[in-house]
mmCIF file with all atom_site columns, C-alpha atoms in Angstrom:
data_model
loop_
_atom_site.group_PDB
_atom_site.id
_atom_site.type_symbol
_atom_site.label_atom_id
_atom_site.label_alt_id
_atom_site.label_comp_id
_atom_site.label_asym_id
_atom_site.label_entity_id
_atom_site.label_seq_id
_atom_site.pdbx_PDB_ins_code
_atom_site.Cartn_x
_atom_site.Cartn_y
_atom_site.Cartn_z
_atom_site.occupancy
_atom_site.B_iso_or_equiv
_atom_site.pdbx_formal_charge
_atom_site.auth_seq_id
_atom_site.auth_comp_id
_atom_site.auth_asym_id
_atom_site.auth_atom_id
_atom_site.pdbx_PDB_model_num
ATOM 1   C CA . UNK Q 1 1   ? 11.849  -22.680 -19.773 1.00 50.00 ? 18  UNK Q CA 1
ATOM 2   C CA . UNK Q 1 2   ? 11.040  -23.512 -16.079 1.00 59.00 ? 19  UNK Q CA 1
ATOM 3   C CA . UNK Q 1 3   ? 14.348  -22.124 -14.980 1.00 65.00 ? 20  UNK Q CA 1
ATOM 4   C CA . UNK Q 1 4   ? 14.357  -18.884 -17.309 1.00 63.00 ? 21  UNK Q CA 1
ATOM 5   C CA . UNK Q 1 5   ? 11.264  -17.710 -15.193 1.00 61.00 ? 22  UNK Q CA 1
ATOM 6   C CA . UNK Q 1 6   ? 12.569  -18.604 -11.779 1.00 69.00 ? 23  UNK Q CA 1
ATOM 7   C CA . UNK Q 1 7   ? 15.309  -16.637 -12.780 1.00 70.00 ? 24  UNK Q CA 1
ATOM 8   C CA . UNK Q 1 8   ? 13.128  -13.975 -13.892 1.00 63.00 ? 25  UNK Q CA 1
ATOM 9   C CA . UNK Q 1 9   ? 11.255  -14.085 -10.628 1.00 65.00 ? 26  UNK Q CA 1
ATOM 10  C CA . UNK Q 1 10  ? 14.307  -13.853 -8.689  1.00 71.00 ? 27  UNK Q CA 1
ATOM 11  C CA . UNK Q 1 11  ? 15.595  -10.992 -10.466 1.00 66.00 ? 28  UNK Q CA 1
ATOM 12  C CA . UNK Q 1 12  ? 12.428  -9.312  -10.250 1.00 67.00 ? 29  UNK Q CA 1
ATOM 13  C CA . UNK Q 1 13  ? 11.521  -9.832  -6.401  1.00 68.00 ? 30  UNK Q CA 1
ATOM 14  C CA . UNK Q 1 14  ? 15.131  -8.993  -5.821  1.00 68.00 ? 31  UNK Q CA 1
ATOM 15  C CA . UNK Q 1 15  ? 15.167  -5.610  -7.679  1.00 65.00 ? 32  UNK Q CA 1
ATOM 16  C CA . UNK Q 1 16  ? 11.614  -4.700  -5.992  1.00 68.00 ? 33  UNK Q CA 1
ATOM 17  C CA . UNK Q 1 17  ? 12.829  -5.106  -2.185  1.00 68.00 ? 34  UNK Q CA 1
ATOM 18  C CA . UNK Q 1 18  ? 14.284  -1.375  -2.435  1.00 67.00 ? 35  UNK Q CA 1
ATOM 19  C CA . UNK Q 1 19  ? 12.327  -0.383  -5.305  1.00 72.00 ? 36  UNK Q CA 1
ATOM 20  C CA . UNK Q 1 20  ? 13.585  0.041   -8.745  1.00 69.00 ? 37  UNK Q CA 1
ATOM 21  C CA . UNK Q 1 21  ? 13.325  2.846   -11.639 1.00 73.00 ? 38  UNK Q CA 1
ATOM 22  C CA . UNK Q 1 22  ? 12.887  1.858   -15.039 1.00 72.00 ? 39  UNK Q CA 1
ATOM 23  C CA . UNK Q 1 23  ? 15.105  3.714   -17.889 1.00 70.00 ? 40  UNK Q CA 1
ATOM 24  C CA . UNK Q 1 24  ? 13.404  4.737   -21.337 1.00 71.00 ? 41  UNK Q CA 1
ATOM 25  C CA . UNK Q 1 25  ? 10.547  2.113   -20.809 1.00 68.00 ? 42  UNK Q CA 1
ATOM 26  C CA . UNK Q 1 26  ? 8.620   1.677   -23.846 1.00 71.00 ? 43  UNK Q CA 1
ATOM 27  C CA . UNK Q 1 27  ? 4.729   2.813   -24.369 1.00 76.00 ? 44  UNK Q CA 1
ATOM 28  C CA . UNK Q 1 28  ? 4.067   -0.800  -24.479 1.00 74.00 ? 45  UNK Q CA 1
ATOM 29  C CA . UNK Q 1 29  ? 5.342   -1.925  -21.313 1.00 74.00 ? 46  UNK Q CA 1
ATOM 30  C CA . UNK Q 1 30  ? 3.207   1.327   -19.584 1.00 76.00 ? 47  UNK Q CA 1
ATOM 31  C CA . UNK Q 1 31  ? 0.285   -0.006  -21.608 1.00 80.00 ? 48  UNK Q CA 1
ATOM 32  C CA . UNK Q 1 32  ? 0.723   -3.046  -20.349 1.00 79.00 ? 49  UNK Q CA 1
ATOM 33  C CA . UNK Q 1 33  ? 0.845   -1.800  -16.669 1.00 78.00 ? 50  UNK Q CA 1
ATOM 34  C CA . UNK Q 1 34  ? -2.375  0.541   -16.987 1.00 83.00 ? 51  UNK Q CA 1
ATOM 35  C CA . UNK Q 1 35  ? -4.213  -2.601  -18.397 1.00 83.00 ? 52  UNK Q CA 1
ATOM 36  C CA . UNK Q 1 36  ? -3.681  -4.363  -15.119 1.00 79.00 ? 53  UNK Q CA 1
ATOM 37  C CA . UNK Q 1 37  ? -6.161  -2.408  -13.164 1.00 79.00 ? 54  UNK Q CA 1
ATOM 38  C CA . UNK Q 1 38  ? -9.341  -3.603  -15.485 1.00 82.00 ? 55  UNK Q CA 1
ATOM 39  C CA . UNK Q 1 39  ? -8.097  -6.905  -16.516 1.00 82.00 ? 56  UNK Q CA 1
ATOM 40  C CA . UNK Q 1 40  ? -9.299  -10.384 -15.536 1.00 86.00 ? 57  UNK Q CA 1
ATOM 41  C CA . UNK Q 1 41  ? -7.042  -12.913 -13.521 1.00 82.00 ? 58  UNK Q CA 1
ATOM 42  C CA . UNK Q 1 42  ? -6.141  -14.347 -15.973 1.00 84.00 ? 59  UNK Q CA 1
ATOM 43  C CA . UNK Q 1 43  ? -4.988  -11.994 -18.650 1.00 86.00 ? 60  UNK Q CA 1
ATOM 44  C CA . UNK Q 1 44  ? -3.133  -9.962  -15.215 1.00 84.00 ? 61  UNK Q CA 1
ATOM 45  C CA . UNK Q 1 45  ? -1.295  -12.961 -14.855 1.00 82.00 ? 62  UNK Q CA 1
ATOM 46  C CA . UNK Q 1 46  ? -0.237  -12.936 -18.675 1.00 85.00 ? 63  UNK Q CA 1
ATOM 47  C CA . UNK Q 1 47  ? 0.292   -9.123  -18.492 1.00 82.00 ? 64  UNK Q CA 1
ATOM 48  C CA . UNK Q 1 48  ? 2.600   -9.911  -15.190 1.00 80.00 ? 65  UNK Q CA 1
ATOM 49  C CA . UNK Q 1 49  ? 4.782   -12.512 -17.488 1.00 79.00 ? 66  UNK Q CA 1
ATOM 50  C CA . UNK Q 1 50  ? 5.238   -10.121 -20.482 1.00 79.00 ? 67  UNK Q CA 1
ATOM 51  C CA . UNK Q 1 51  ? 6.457   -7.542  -18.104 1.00 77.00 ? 68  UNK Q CA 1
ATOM 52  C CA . UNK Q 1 52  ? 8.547   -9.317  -16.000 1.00 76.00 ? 69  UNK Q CA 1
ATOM 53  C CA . UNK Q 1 53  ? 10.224  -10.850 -19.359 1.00 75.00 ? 70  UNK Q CA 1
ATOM 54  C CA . UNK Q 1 54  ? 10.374  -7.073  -20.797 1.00 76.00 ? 71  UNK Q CA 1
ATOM 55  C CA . UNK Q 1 55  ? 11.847  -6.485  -16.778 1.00 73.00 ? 72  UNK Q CA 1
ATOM 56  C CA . UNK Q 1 56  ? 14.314  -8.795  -16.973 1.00 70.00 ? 73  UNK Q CA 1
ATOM 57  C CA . UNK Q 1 57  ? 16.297  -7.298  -19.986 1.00 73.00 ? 74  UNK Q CA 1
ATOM 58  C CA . UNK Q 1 58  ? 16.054  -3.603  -19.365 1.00 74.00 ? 75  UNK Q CA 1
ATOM 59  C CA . UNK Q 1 59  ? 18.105  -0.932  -17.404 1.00 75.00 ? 76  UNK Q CA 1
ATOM 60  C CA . UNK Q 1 60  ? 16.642  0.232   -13.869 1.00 73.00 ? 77  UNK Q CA 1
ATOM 61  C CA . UNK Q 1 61  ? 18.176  2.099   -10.988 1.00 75.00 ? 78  UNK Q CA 1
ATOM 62  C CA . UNK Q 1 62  ? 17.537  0.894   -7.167  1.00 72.00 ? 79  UNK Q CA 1
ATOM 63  C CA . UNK Q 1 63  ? 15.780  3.520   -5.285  1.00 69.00 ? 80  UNK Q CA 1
ATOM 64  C CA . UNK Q 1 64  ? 17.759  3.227   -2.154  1.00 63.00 ? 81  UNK Q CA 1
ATOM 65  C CA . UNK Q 1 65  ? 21.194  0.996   -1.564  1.00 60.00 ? 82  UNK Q CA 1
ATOM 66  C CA . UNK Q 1 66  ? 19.827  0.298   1.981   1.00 55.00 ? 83  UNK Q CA 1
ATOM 67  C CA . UNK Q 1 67  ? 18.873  -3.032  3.250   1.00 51.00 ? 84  UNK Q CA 1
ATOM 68  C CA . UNK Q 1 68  ? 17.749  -4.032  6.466   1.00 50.00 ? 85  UNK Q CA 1
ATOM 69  C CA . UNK Q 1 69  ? 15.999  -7.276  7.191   1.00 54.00 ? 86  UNK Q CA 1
ATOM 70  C CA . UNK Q 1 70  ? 13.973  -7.638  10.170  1.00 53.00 ? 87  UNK Q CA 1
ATOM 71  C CA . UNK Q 1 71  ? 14.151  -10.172 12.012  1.00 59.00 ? 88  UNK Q CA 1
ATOM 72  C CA . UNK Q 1 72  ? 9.918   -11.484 13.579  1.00 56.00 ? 89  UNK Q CA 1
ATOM 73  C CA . UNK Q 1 73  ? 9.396   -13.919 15.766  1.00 62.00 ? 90  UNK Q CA 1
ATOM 74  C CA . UNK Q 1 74  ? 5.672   -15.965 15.858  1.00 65.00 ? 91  UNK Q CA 1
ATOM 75  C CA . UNK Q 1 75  ? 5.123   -14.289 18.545  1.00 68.00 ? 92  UNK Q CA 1
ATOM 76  C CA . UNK Q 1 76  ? 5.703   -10.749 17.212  1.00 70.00 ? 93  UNK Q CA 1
ATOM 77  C CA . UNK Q 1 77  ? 4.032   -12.041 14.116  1.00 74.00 ? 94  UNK Q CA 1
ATOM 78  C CA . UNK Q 1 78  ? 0.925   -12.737 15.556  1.00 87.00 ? 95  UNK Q CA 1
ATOM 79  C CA . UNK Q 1 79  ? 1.011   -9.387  17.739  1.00 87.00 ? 96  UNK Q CA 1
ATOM 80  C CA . UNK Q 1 80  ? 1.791   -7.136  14.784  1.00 89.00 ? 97  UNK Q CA 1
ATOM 81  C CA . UNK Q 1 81  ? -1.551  -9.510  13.042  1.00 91.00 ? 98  UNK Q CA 1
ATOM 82  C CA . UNK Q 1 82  ? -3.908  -8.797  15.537  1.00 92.00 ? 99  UNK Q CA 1
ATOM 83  C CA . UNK Q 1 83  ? -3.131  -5.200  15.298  1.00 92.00 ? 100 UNK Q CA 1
ATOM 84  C CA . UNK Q 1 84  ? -3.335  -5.280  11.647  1.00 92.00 ? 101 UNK Q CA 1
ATOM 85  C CA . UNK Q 1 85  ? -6.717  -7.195  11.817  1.00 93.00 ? 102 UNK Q CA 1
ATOM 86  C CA . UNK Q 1 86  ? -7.753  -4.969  14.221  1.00 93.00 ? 103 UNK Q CA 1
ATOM 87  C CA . UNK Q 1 87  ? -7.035  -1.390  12.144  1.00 93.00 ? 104 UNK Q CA 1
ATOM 88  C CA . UNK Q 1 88  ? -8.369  -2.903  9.111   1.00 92.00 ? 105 UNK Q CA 1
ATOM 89  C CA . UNK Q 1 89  ? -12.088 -4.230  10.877  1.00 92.00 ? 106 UNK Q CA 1
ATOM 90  C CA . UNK Q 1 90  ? -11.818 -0.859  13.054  1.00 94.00 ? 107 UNK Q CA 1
ATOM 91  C CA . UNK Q 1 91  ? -10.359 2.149   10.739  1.00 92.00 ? 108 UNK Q CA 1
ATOM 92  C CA . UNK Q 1 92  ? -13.706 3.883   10.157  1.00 93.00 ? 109 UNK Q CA 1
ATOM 93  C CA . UNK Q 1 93  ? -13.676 4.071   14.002  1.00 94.00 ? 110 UNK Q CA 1
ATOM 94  C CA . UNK Q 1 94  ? -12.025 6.508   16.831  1.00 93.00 ? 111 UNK Q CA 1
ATOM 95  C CA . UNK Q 1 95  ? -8.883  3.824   17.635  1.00 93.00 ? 112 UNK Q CA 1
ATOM 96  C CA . UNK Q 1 96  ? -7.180  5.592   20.491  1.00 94.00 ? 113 UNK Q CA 1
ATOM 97  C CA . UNK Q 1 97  ? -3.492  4.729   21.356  1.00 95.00 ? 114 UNK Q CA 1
ATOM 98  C CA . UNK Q 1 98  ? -4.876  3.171   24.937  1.00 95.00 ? 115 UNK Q CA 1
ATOM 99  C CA . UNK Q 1 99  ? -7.127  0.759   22.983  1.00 95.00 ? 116 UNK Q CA 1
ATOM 100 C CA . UNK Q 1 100 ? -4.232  -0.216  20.355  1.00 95.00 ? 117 UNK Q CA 1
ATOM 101 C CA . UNK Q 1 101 ? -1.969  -0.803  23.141  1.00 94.00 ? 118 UNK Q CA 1
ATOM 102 C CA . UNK Q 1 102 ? -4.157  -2.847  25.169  1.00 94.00 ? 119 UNK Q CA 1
ATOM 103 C CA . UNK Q 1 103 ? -5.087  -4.902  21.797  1.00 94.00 ? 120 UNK Q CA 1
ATOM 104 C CA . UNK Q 1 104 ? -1.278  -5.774  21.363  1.00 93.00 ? 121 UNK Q CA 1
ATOM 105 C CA . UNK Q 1 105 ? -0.768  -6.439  25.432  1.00 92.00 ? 122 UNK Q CA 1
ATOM 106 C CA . UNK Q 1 106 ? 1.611   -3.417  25.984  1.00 93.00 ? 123 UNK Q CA 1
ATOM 107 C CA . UNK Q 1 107 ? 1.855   0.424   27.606  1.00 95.00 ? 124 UNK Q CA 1
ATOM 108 C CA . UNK Q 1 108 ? 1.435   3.113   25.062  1.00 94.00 ? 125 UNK Q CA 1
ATOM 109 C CA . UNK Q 1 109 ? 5.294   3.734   24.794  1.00 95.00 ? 126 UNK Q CA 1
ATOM 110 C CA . UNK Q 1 110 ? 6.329   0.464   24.068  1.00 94.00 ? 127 UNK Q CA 1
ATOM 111 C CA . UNK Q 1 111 ? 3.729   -0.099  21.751  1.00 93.00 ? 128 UNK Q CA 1
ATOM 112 C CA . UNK Q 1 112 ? 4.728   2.807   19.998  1.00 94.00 ? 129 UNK Q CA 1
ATOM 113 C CA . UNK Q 1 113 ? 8.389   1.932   19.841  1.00 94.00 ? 130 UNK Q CA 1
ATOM 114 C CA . UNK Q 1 114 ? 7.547   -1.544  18.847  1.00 92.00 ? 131 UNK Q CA 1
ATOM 115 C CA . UNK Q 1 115 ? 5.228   -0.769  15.836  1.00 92.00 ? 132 UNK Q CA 1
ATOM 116 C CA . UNK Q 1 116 ? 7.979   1.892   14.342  1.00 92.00 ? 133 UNK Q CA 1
ATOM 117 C CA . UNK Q 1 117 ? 10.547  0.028   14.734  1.00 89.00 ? 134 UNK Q CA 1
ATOM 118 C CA . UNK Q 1 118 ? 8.841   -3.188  12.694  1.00 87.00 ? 135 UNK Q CA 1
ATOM 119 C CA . UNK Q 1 119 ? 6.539   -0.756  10.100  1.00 87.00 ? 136 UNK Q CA 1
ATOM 120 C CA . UNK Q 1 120 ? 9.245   2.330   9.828   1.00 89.00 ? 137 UNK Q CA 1
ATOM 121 C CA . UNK Q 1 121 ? 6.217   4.438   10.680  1.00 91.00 ? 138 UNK Q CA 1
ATOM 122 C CA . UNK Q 1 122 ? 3.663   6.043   13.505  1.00 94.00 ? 139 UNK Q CA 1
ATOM 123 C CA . UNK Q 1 123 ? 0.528   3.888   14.248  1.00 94.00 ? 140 UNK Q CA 1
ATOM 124 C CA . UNK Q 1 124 ? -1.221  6.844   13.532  1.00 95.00 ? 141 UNK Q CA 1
ATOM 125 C CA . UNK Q 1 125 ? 0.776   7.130   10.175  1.00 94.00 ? 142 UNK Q CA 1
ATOM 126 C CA . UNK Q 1 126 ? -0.034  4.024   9.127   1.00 93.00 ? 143 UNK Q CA 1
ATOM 127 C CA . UNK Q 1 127 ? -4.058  4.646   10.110  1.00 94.00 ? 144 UNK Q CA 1
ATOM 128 C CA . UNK Q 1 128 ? -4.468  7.074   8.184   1.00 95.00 ? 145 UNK Q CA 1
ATOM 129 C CA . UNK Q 1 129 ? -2.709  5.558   5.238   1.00 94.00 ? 146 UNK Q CA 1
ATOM 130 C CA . UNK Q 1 130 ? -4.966  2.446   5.879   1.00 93.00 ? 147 UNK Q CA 1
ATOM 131 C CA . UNK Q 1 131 ? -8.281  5.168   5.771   1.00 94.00 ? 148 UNK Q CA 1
ATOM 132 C CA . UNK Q 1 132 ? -6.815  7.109   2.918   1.00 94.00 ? 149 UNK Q CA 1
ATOM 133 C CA . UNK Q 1 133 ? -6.909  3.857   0.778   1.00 92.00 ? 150 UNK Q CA 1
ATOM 134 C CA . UNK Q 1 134 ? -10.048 3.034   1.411   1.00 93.00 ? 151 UNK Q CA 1
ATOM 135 C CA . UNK Q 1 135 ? -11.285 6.453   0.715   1.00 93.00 ? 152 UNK Q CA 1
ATOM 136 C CA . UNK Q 1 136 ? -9.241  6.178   -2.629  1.00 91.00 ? 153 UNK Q CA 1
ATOM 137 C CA . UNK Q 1 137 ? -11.327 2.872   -3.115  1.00 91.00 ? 154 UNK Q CA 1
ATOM 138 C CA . UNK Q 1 138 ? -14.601 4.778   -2.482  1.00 92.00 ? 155 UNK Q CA 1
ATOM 139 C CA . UNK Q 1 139 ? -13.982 7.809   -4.523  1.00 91.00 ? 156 UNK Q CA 1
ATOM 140 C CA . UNK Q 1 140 ? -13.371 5.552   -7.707  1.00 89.00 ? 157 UNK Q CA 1
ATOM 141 C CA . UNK Q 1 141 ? -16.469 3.173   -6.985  1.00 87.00 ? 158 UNK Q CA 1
ATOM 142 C CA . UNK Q 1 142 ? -18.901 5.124   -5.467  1.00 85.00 ? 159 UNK Q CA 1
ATOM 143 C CA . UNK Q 1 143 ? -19.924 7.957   -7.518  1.00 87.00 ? 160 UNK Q CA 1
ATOM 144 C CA . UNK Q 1 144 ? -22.869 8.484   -5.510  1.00 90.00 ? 161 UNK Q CA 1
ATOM 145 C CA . UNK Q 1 145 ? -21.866 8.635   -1.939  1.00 91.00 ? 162 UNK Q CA 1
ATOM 146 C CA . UNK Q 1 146 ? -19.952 12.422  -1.703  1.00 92.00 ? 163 UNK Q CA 1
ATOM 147 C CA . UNK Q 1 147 ? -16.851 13.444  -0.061  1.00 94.00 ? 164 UNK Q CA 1
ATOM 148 C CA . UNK Q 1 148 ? -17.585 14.613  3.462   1.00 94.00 ? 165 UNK Q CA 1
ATOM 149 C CA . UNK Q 1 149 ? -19.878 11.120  3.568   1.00 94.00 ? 166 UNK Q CA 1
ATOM 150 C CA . UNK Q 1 150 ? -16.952 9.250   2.544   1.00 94.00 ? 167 UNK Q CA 1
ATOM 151 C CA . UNK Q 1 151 ? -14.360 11.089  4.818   1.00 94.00 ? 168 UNK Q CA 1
ATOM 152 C CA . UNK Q 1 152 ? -16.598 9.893   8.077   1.00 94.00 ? 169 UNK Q CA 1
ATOM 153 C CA . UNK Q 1 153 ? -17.059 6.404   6.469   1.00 93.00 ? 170 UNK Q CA 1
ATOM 154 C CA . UNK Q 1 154 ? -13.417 6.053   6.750   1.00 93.00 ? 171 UNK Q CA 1
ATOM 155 C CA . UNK Q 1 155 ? -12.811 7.879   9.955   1.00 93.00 ? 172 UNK Q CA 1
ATOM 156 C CA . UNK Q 1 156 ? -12.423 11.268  9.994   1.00 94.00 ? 173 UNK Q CA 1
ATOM 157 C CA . UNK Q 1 157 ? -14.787 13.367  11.845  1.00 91.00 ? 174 UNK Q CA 1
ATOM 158 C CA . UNK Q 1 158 ? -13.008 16.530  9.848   1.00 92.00 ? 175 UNK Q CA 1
ATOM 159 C CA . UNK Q 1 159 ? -13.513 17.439  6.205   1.00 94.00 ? 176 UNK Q CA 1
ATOM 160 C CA . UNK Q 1 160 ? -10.377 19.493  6.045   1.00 94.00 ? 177 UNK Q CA 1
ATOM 161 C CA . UNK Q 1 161 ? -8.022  17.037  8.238   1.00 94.00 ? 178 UNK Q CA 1
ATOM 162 C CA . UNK Q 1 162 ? -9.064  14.652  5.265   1.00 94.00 ? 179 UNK Q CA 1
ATOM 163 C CA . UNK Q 1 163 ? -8.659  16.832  2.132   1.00 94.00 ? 180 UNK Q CA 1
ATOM 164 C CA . UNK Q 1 164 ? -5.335  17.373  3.571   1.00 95.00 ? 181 UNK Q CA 1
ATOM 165 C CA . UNK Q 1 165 ? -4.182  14.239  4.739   1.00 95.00 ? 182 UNK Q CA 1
ATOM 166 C CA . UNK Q 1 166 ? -5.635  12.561  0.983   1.00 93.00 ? 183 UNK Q CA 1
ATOM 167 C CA . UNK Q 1 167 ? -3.903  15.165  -0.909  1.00 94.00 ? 184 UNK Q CA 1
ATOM 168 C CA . UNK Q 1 168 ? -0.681  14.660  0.846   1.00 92.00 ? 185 UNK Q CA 1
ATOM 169 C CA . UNK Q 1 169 ? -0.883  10.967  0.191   1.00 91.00 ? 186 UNK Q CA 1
ATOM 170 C CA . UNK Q 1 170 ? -2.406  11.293  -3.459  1.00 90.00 ? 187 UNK Q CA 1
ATOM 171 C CA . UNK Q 1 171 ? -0.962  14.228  -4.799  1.00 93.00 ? 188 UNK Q CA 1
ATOM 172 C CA . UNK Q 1 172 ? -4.395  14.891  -5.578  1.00 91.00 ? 189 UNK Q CA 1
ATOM 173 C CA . UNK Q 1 173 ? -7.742  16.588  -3.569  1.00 93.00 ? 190 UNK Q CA 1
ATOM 174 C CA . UNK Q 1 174 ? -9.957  13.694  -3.447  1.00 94.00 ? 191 UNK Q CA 1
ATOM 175 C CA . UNK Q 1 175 ? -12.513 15.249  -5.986  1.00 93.00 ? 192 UNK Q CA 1
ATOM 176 C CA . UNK Q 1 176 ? -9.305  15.481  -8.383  1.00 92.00 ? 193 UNK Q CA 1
ATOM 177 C CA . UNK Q 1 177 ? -8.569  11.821  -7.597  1.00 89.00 ? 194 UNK Q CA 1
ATOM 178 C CA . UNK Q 1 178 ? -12.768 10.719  -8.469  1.00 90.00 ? 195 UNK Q CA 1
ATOM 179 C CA . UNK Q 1 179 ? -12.633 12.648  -11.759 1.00 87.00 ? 196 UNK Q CA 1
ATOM 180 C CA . UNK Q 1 180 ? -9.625  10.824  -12.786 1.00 86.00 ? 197 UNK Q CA 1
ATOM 181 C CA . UNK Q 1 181 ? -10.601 7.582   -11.987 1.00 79.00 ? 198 UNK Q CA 1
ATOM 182 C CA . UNK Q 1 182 ? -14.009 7.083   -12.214 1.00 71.00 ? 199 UNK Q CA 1
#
């Protein structure tokens, strides 16, 4: 039994590194995802096994054929951490590219080179992704606070930077996004 579900595992962690679509997946196993979001630890965990085991046995399609693994050093590590630690204790605040820079101990261009080439994405890409989450988080929590308030408790100083930036990350305006998950 032990070795079915490393197996499982493998095949699932594998499959996931590029992404994977799922062909003719039954109600059940969508069911079983959308019952994730509300469930305890415990019955996630149970959820997780059921759909791993329904996983293992179906038909899916890698997203993209392209691997590259990147190779980090500690030292990188803990420079890419600090940044990280930094955006995420910092996002609802003006982070300029000089005070990111001096945070990881490099000029502006390096620092910009360095974080695409280990993230595949801007700083400033990745900010906004980080305060567009958070927003998400707020919008389906927080039915009191309302959308402009939100947008400056997550950084943005414009109301129609944010509606943009949120719809082109949610494929929704964020008072489409609260009515749908609230």
């Amino acid at each position: 039994m032990n070795c079915l579900l490393l197996e499982i595992f493998n095949l699932f962690w594998k499959a996931s590194k590029n992404g994977f679509i799922i062909h003719n997946a039954p109600k059940k196993v969508v069911k079983y995802f959308k019952k994730l979001k509300k469930a305890d630890s415990y019955t996630r965990f149970i959820l997780f096994l059921d759909i791993l085991k329904w996983l293992s046995t179906s038909e899916y399609t890698p997203l993209s054929n392209y691997l590259y693994q990147k190779k980090i050093t500690d030292n990188e590590g803990k420079r890419m951490q600090i940044v990280f630690e930094y955006v995420m204790t910092n996002f609802h605040k003006n982070i300029t590219l000089d005070e990111i820079a001096s945070i990881a101990s490099m000029t502006k261009n390096a620092f910009c080179r360095y974080f695409k080439v280990r993230t595949n994405k801007s700083f400033f890409q990745f900010l906004i992704e980080v305060r567009i989450e958070r927003a998400a988080k707020l919008l389906s929590n927080n039915e009191e606070l309302s959308v402009l308030e939100i947008a400056e408790l997550c950084g943005f100083n414009n109301i129609s930077n944010f509606n943009r930036k949120f719809k082109e990350l949610k494929q929704l305006s964020p008072l489409q996004y609260r009515k749908l998950n609230l």
